[in-house]
mmCIF file with all atom_site columns, C-alpha atoms in Angstrom:
data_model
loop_
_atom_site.group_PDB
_atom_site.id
_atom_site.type_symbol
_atom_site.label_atom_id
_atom_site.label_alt_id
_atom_site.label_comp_id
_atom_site.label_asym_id
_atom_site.label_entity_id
_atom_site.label_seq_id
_atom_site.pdbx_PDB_ins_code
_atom_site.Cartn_x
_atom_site.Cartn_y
_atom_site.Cartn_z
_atom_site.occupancy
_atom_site.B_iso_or_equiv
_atom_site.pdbx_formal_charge
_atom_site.auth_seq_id
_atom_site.auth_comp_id
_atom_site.auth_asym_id
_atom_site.auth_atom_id
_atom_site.pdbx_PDB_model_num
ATOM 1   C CA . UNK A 1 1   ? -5.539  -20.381  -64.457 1.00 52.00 ? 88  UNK A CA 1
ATOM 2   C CA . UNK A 1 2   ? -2.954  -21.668  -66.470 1.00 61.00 ? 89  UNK A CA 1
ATOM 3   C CA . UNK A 1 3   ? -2.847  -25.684  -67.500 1.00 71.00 ? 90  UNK A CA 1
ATOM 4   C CA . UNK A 1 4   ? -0.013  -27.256  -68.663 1.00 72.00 ? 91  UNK A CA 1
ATOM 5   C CA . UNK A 1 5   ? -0.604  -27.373  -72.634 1.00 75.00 ? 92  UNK A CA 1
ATOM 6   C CA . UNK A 1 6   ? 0.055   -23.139  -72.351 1.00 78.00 ? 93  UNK A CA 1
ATOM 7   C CA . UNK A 1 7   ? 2.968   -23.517  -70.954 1.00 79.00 ? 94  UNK A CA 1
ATOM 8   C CA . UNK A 1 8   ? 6.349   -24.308  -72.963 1.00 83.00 ? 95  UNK A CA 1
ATOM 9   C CA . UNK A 1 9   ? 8.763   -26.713  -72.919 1.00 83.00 ? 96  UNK A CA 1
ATOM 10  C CA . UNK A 1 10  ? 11.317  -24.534  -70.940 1.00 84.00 ? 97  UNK A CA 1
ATOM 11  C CA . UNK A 1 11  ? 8.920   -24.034  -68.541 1.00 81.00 ? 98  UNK A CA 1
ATOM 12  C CA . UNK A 1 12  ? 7.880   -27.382  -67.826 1.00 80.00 ? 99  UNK A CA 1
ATOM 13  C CA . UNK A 1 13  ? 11.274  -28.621  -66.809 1.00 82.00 ? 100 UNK A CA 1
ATOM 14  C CA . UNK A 1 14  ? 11.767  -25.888  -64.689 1.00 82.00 ? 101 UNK A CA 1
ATOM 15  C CA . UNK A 1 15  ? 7.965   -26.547  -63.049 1.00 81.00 ? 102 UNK A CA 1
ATOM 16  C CA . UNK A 1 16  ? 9.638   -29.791  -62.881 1.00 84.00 ? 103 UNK A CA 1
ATOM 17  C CA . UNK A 1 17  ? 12.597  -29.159  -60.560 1.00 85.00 ? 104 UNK A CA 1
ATOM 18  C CA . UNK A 1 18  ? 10.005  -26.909  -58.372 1.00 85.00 ? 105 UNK A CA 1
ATOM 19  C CA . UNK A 1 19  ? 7.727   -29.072  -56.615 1.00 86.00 ? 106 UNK A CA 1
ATOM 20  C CA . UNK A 1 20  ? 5.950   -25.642  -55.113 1.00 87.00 ? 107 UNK A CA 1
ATOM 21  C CA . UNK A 1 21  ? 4.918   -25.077  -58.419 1.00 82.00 ? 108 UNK A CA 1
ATOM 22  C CA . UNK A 1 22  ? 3.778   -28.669  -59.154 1.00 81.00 ? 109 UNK A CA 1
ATOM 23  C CA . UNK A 1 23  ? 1.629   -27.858  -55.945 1.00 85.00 ? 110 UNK A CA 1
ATOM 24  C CA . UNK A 1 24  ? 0.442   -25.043  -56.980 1.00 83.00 ? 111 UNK A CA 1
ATOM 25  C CA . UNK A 1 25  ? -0.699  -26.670  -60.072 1.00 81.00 ? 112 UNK A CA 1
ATOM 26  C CA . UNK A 1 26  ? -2.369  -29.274  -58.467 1.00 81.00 ? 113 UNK A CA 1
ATOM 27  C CA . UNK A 1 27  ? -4.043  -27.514  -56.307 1.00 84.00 ? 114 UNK A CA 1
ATOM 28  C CA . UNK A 1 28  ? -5.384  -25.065  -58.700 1.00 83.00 ? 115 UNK A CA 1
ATOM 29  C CA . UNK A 1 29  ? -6.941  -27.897  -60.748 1.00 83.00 ? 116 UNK A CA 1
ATOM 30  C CA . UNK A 1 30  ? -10.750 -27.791  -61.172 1.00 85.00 ? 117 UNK A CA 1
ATOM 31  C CA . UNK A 1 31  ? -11.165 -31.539  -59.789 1.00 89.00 ? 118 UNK A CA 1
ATOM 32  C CA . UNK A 1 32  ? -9.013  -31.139  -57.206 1.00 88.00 ? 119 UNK A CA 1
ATOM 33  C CA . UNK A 1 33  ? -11.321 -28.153  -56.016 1.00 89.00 ? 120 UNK A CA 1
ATOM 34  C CA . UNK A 1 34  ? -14.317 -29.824  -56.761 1.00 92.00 ? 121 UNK A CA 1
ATOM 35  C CA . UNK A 1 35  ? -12.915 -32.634  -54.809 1.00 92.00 ? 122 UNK A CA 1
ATOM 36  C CA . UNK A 1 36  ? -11.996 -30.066  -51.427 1.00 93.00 ? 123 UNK A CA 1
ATOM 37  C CA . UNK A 1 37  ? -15.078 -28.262  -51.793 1.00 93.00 ? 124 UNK A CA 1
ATOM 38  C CA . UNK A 1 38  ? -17.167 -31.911  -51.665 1.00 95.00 ? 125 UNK A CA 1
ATOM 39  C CA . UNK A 1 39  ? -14.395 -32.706  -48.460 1.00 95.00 ? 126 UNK A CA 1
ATOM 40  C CA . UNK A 1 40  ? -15.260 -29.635  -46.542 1.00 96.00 ? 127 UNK A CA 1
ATOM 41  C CA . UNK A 1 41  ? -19.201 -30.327  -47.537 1.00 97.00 ? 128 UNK A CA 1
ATOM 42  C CA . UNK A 1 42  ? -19.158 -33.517  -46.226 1.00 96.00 ? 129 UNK A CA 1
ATOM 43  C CA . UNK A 1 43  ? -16.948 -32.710  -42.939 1.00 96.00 ? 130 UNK A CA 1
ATOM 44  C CA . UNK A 1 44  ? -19.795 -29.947  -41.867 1.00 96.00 ? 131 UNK A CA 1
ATOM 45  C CA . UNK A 1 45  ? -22.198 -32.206  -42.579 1.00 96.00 ? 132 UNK A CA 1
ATOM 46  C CA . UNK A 1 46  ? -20.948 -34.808  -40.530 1.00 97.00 ? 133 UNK A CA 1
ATOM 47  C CA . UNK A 1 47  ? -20.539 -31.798  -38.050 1.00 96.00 ? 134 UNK A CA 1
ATOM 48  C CA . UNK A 1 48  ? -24.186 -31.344  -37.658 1.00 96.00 ? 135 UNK A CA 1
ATOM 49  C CA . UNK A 1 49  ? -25.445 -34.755  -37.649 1.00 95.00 ? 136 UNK A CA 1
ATOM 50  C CA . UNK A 1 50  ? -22.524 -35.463  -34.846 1.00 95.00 ? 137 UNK A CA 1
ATOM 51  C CA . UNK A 1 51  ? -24.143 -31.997  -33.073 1.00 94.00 ? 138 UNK A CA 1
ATOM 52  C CA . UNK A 1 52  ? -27.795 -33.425  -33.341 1.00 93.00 ? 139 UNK A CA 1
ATOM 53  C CA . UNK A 1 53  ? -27.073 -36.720  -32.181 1.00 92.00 ? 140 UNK A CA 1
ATOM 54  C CA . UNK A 1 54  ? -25.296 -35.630  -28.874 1.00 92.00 ? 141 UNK A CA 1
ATOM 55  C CA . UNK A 1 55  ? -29.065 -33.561  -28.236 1.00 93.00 ? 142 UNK A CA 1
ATOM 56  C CA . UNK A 1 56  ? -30.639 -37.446  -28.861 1.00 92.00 ? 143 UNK A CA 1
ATOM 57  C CA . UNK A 1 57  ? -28.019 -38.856  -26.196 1.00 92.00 ? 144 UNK A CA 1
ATOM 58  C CA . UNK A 1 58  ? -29.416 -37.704  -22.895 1.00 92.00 ? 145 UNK A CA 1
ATOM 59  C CA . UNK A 1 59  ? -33.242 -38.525  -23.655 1.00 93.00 ? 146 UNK A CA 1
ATOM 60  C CA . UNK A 1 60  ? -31.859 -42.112  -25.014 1.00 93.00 ? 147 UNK A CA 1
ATOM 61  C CA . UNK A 1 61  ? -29.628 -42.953  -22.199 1.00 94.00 ? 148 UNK A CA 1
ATOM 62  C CA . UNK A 1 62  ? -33.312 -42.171  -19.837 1.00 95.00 ? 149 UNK A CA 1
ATOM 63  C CA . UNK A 1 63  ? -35.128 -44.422  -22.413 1.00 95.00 ? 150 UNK A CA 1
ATOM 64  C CA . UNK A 1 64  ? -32.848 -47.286  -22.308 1.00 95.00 ? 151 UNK A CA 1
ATOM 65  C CA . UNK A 1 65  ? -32.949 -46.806  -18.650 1.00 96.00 ? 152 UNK A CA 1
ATOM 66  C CA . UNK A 1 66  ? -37.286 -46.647  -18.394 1.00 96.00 ? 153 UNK A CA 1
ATOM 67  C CA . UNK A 1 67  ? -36.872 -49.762  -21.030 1.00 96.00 ? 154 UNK A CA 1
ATOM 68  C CA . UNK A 1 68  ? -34.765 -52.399  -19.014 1.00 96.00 ? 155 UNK A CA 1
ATOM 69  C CA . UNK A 1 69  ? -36.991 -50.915  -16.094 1.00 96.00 ? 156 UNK A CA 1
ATOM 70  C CA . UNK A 1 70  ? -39.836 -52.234  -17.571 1.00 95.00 ? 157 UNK A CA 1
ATOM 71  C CA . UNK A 1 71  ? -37.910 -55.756  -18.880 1.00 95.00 ? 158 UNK A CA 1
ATOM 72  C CA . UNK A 1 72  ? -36.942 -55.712  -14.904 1.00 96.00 ? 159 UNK A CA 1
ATOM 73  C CA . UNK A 1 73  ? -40.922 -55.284  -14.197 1.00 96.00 ? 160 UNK A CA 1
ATOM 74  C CA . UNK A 1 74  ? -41.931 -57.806  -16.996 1.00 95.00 ? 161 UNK A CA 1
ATOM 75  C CA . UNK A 1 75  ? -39.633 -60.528  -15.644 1.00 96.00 ? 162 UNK A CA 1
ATOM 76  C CA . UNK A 1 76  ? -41.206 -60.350  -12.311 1.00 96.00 ? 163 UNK A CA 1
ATOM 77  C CA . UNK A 1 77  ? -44.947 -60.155  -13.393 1.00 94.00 ? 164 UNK A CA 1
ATOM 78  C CA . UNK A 1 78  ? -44.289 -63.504  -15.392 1.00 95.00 ? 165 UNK A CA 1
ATOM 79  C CA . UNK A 1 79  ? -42.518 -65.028  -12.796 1.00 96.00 ? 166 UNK A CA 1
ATOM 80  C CA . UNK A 1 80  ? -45.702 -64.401  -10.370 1.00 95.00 ? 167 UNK A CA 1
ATOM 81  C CA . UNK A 1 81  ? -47.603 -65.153  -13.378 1.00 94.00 ? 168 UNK A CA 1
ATOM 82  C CA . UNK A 1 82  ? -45.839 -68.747  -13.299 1.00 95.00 ? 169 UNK A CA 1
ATOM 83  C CA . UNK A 1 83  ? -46.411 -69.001  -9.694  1.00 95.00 ? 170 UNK A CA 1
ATOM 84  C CA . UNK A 1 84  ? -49.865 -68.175  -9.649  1.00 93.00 ? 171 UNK A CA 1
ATOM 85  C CA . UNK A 1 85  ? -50.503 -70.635  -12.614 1.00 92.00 ? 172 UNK A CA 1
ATOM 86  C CA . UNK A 1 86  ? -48.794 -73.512  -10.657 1.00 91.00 ? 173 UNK A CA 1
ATOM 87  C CA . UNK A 1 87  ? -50.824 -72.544  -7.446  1.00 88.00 ? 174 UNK A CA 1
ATOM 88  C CA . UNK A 1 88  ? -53.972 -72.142  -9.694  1.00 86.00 ? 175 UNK A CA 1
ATOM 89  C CA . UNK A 1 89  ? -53.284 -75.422  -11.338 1.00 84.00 ? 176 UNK A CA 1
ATOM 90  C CA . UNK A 1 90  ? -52.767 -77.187  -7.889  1.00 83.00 ? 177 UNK A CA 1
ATOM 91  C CA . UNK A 1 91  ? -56.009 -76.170  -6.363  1.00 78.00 ? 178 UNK A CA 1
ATOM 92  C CA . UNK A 1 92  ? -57.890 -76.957  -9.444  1.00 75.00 ? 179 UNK A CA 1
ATOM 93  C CA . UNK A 1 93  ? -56.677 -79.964  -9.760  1.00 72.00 ? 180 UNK A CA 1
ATOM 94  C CA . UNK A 1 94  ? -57.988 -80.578  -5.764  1.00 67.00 ? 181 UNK A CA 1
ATOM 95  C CA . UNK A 1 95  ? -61.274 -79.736  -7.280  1.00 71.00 ? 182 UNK A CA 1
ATOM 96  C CA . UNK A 1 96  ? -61.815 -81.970  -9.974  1.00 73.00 ? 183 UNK A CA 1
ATOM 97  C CA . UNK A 1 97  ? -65.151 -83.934  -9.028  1.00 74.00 ? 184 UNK A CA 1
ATOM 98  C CA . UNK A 1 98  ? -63.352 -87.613  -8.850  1.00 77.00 ? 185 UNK A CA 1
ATOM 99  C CA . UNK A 1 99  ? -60.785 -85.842  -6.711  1.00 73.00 ? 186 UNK A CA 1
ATOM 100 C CA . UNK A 1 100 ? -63.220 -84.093  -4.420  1.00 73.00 ? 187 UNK A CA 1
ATOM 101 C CA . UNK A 1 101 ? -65.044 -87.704  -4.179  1.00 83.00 ? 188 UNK A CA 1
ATOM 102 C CA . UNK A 1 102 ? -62.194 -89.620  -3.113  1.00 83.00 ? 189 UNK A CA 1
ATOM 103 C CA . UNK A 1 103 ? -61.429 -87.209  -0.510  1.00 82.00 ? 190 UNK A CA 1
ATOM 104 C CA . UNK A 1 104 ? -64.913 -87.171  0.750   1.00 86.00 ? 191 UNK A CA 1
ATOM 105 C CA . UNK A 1 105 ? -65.137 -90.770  1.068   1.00 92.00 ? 192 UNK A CA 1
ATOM 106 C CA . UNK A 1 106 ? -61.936 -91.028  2.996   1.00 93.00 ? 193 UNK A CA 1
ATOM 107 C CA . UNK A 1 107 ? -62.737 -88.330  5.705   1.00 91.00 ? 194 UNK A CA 1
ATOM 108 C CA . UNK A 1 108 ? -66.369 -90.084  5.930   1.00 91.00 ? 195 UNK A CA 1
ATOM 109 C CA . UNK A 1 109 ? -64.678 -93.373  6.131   1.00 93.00 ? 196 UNK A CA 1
ATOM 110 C CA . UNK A 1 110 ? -62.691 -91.342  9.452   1.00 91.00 ? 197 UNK A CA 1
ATOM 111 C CA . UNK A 1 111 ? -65.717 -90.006  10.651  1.00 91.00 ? 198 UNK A CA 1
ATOM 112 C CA . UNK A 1 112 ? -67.368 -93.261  10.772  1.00 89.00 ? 199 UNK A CA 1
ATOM 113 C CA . UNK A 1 113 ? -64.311 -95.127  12.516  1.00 87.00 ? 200 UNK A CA 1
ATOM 114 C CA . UNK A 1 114 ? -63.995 -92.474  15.493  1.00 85.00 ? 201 UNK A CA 1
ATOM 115 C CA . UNK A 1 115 ? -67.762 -92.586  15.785  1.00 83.00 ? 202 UNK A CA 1
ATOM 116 C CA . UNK A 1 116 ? -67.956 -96.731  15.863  1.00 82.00 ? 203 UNK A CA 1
ATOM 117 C CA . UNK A 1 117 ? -64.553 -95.913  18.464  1.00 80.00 ? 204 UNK A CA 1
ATOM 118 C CA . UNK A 1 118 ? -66.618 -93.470  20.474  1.00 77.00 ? 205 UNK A CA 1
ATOM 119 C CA . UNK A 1 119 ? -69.826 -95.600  20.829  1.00 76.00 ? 206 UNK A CA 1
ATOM 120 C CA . UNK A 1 120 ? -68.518 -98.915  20.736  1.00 76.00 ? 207 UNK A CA 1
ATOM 121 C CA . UNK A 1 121 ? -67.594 -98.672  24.517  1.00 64.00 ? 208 UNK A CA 1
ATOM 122 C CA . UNK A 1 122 ? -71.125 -96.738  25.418  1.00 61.00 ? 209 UNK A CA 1
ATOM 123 C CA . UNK A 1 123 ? -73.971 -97.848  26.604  1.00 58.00 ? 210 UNK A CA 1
ATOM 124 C CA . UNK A 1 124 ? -76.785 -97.126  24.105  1.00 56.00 ? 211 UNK A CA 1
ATOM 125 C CA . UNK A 1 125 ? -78.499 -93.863  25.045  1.00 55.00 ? 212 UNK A CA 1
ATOM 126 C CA . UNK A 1 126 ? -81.370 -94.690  22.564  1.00 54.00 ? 213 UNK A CA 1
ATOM 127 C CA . UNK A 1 127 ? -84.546 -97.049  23.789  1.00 52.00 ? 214 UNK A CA 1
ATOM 128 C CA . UNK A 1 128 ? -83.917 -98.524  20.629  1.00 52.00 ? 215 UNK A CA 1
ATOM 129 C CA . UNK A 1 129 ? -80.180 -99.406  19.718  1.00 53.00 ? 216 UNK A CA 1
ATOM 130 C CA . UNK A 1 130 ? -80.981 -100.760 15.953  1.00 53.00 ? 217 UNK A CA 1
ATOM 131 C CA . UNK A 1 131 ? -82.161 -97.428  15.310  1.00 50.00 ? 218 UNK A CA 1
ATOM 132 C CA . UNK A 1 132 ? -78.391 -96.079  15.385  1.00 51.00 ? 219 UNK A CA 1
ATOM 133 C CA . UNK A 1 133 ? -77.725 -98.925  13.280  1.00 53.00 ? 220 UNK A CA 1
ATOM 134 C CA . UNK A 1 134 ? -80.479 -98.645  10.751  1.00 51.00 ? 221 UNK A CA 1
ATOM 135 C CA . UNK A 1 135 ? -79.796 -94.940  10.706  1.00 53.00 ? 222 UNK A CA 1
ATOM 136 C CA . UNK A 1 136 ? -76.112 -95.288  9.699   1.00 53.00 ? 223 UNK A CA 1
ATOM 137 C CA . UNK A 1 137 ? -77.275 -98.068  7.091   1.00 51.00 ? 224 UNK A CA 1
ATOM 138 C CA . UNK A 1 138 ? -79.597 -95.588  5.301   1.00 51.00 ? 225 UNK A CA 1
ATOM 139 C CA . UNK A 1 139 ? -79.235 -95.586  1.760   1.00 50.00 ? 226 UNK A CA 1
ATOM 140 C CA . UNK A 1 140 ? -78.285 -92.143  -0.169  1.00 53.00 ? 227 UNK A CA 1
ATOM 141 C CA . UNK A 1 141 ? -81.094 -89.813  -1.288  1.00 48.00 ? 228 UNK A CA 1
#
Protein backbone atom coordinates (compact mmCIF):
# COMPACT_ATOMS: atom_id res chain seq x y z
CA UNK A 1 0.00 0.00 0.00
CA UNK A 2 1.17 3.15 -1.04
CA UNK A 3 0.83 6.48 1.41
CA UNK A 4 1.07 9.71 0.25
CA UNK A 5 4.84 10.73 1.22
CA UNK A 6 5.86 7.96 -1.89
CA UNK A 7 4.08 9.53 -4.11
CA UNK A 8 5.31 12.80 -6.08
CA UNK A 9 4.21 15.99 -6.54
CA UNK A 10 2.75 15.30 -10.09
CA UNK A 11 0.94 12.71 -8.76
CA UNK A 12 -0.69 14.28 -5.99
CA UNK A 13 -2.44 16.90 -8.03
CA UNK A 14 -3.61 14.52 -10.30
CA UNK A 15 -4.91 12.17 -7.08
CA UNK A 16 -6.31 15.48 -6.46
CA UNK A 17 -8.64 16.05 -9.43
CA UNK A 18 -9.66 12.14 -8.98
CA UNK A 19 -11.74 11.76 -6.07
CA UNK A 20 -11.83 7.70 -6.90
CA UNK A 21 -8.42 7.75 -6.07
CA UNK A 22 -8.76 9.92 -2.92
CA UNK A 23 -11.26 6.99 -2.06
CA UNK A 24 -9.23 4.56 -2.71
CA UNK A 25 -6.72 6.06 -0.49
CA UNK A 26 -8.87 6.43 2.22
CA UNK A 27 -10.13 3.43 2.25
CA UNK A 28 -6.94 1.62 2.08
CA UNK A 29 -5.75 3.42 5.25
CA UNK A 30 -4.86 1.18 8.24
CA UNK A 31 -7.32 3.21 10.68
CA UNK A 32 -9.87 3.37 8.46
CA UNK A 33 -9.75 -0.58 8.34
CA UNK A 34 -9.24 -0.93 11.80
CA UNK A 35 -12.15 1.33 12.18
CA UNK A 36 -14.60 -1.09 9.53
CA UNK A 37 -13.31 -4.14 10.92
CA UNK A 38 -14.36 -2.79 14.76
CA UNK A 39 -17.95 -1.59 12.70
CA UNK A 40 -18.66 -4.97 11.32
CA UNK A 41 -17.49 -6.52 14.96
CA UNK A 42 -19.75 -4.59 16.71
CA UNK A 43 -22.84 -4.92 14.12
CA UNK A 44 -22.62 -9.00 14.58
CA UNK A 45 -22.39 -8.57 17.92
CA UNK A 46 -25.30 -6.59 18.28
CA UNK A 47 -26.71 -9.35 15.87
CA UNK A 48 -26.50 -12.00 18.43
CA UNK A 49 -27.46 -10.28 21.49
CA UNK A 50 -30.67 -8.92 19.30
CA UNK A 51 -31.02 -13.00 18.29
CA UNK A 52 -30.80 -14.07 22.07
CA UNK A 53 -33.04 -11.62 23.37
CA UNK A 54 -36.00 -12.42 20.94
CA UNK A 55 -35.49 -16.41 22.60
CA UNK A 56 -35.97 -14.32 26.26
CA UNK A 57 -39.24 -12.59 24.75
CA UNK A 58 -41.80 -15.34 24.80
CA UNK A 59 -40.90 -16.80 28.40
CA UNK A 60 -40.94 -12.92 29.62
CA UNK A 61 -44.12 -11.88 28.07
CA UNK A 62 -45.65 -15.44 30.24
CA UNK A 63 -43.75 -14.05 33.32
CA UNK A 64 -45.04 -10.63 33.24
CA UNK A 65 -48.31 -12.23 32.63
CA UNK A 66 -47.98 -15.04 35.93
CA UNK A 67 -46.56 -11.67 37.77
CA UNK A 68 -49.56 -9.14 37.48
CA UNK A 69 -51.56 -12.51 38.03
CA UNK A 70 -50.26 -12.78 41.23
CA UNK A 71 -50.40 -8.63 41.98
CA UNK A 72 -54.23 -9.38 40.76
CA UNK A 73 -54.28 -12.32 43.56
CA UNK A 74 -52.35 -10.18 46.19
CA UNK A 75 -54.77 -7.25 45.87
CA UNK A 76 -57.66 -9.42 46.64
CA UNK A 77 -56.14 -11.46 49.60
CA UNK A 78 -55.42 -7.97 51.32
CA UNK A 79 -58.56 -6.64 50.56
CA UNK A 80 -60.26 -9.81 52.43
CA UNK A 81 -57.45 -9.42 54.71
CA UNK A 82 -58.90 -5.77 55.48
CA UNK A 83 -62.30 -7.11 55.70
CA UNK A 84 -61.66 -9.80 57.92
CA UNK A 85 -59.60 -7.43 60.23
CA UNK A 86 -62.57 -4.94 60.41
CA UNK A 87 -65.03 -7.92 61.08
CA UNK A 88 -62.42 -9.38 63.56
CA UNK A 89 -62.01 -6.04 65.18
CA UNK A 90 -65.88 -5.57 65.47
CA UNK A 91 -66.60 -8.76 67.24
CA UNK A 92 -63.74 -8.31 69.54
CA UNK A 93 -64.56 -5.29 70.43
CA UNK A 94 -68.36 -6.94 71.41
CA UNK A 95 -66.27 -9.04 73.65
CA UNK A 96 -64.40 -6.86 75.72
CA UNK A 97 -65.53 -7.74 79.44
CA UNK A 98 -67.10 -4.04 80.23
CA UNK A 99 -68.84 -4.48 76.90
CA UNK A 100 -70.14 -7.97 77.51
CA UNK A 101 -71.31 -6.52 81.11
CA UNK A 102 -73.27 -3.75 79.90
CA UNK A 103 -75.03 -5.90 77.56
CA UNK A 104 -75.78 -8.44 80.15
CA UNK A 105 -77.22 -6.05 82.47
CA UNK A 106 -79.49 -4.57 79.89
CA UNK A 107 -81.07 -7.90 78.59
CA UNK A 108 -81.42 -8.88 82.50
CA UNK A 109 -82.87 -5.54 83.13
CA UNK A 110 -85.57 -6.90 79.97
CA UNK A 111 -85.90 -10.09 81.42
CA UNK A 112 -86.87 -8.75 84.68
CA UNK A 113 -89.47 -6.12 83.20
CA UNK A 114 -91.45 -8.83 81.03
CA UNK A 115 -91.31 -11.12 84.04
CA UNK A 116 -92.70 -8.24 86.69
CA UNK A 117 -95.28 -7.64 83.22
CA UNK A 118 -96.14 -11.32 83.16
CA UNK A 119 -96.78 -11.81 86.94
CA UNK A 120 -97.92 -8.58 87.92
CA UNK A 121 -101.50 -9.44 86.63
CA UNK A 122 -101.30 -13.27 88.15
CA UNK A 123 -102.44 -14.56 90.94
CA UNK A 124 -99.53 -15.97 93.00
CA UNK A 125 -99.15 -19.68 92.28
CA UNK A 126 -96.75 -20.00 95.31
CA UNK A 127 -98.29 -20.60 99.11
CA UNK A 128 -95.87 -18.11 99.85
CA UNK A 129 -95.74 -14.92 97.53
CA UNK A 130 -92.55 -13.19 99.39
CA UNK A 131 -90.73 -16.12 98.38
CA UNK A 132 -90.81 -14.85 94.58
CA UNK A 133 -89.83 -11.69 96.00
CA UNK A 134 -87.04 -12.73 98.28
CA UNK A 135 -85.88 -15.00 95.51
CA UNK A 136 -85.49 -12.20 92.92
CA UNK A 137 -83.80 -10.02 95.80
CA UNK A 138 -81.04 -12.64 96.33
CA UNK A 139 -77.76 -11.27 96.43
CA UNK A 140 -74.95 -12.58 93.81
CA UNK A 141 -72.81 -15.60 94.74
Amino acid sequence: METLKDKTLQELEEMQNDPEAIDRLAQEAPEVQDLQLEREMALATNRSLAERNLEFQGPLEISRSNLSDKYQELRKLVERCQEQKAKLEKFSSALQPGALLDLLQIEGMKIEEESEVRWSGTPSLSPCPERRCLQGARAPE
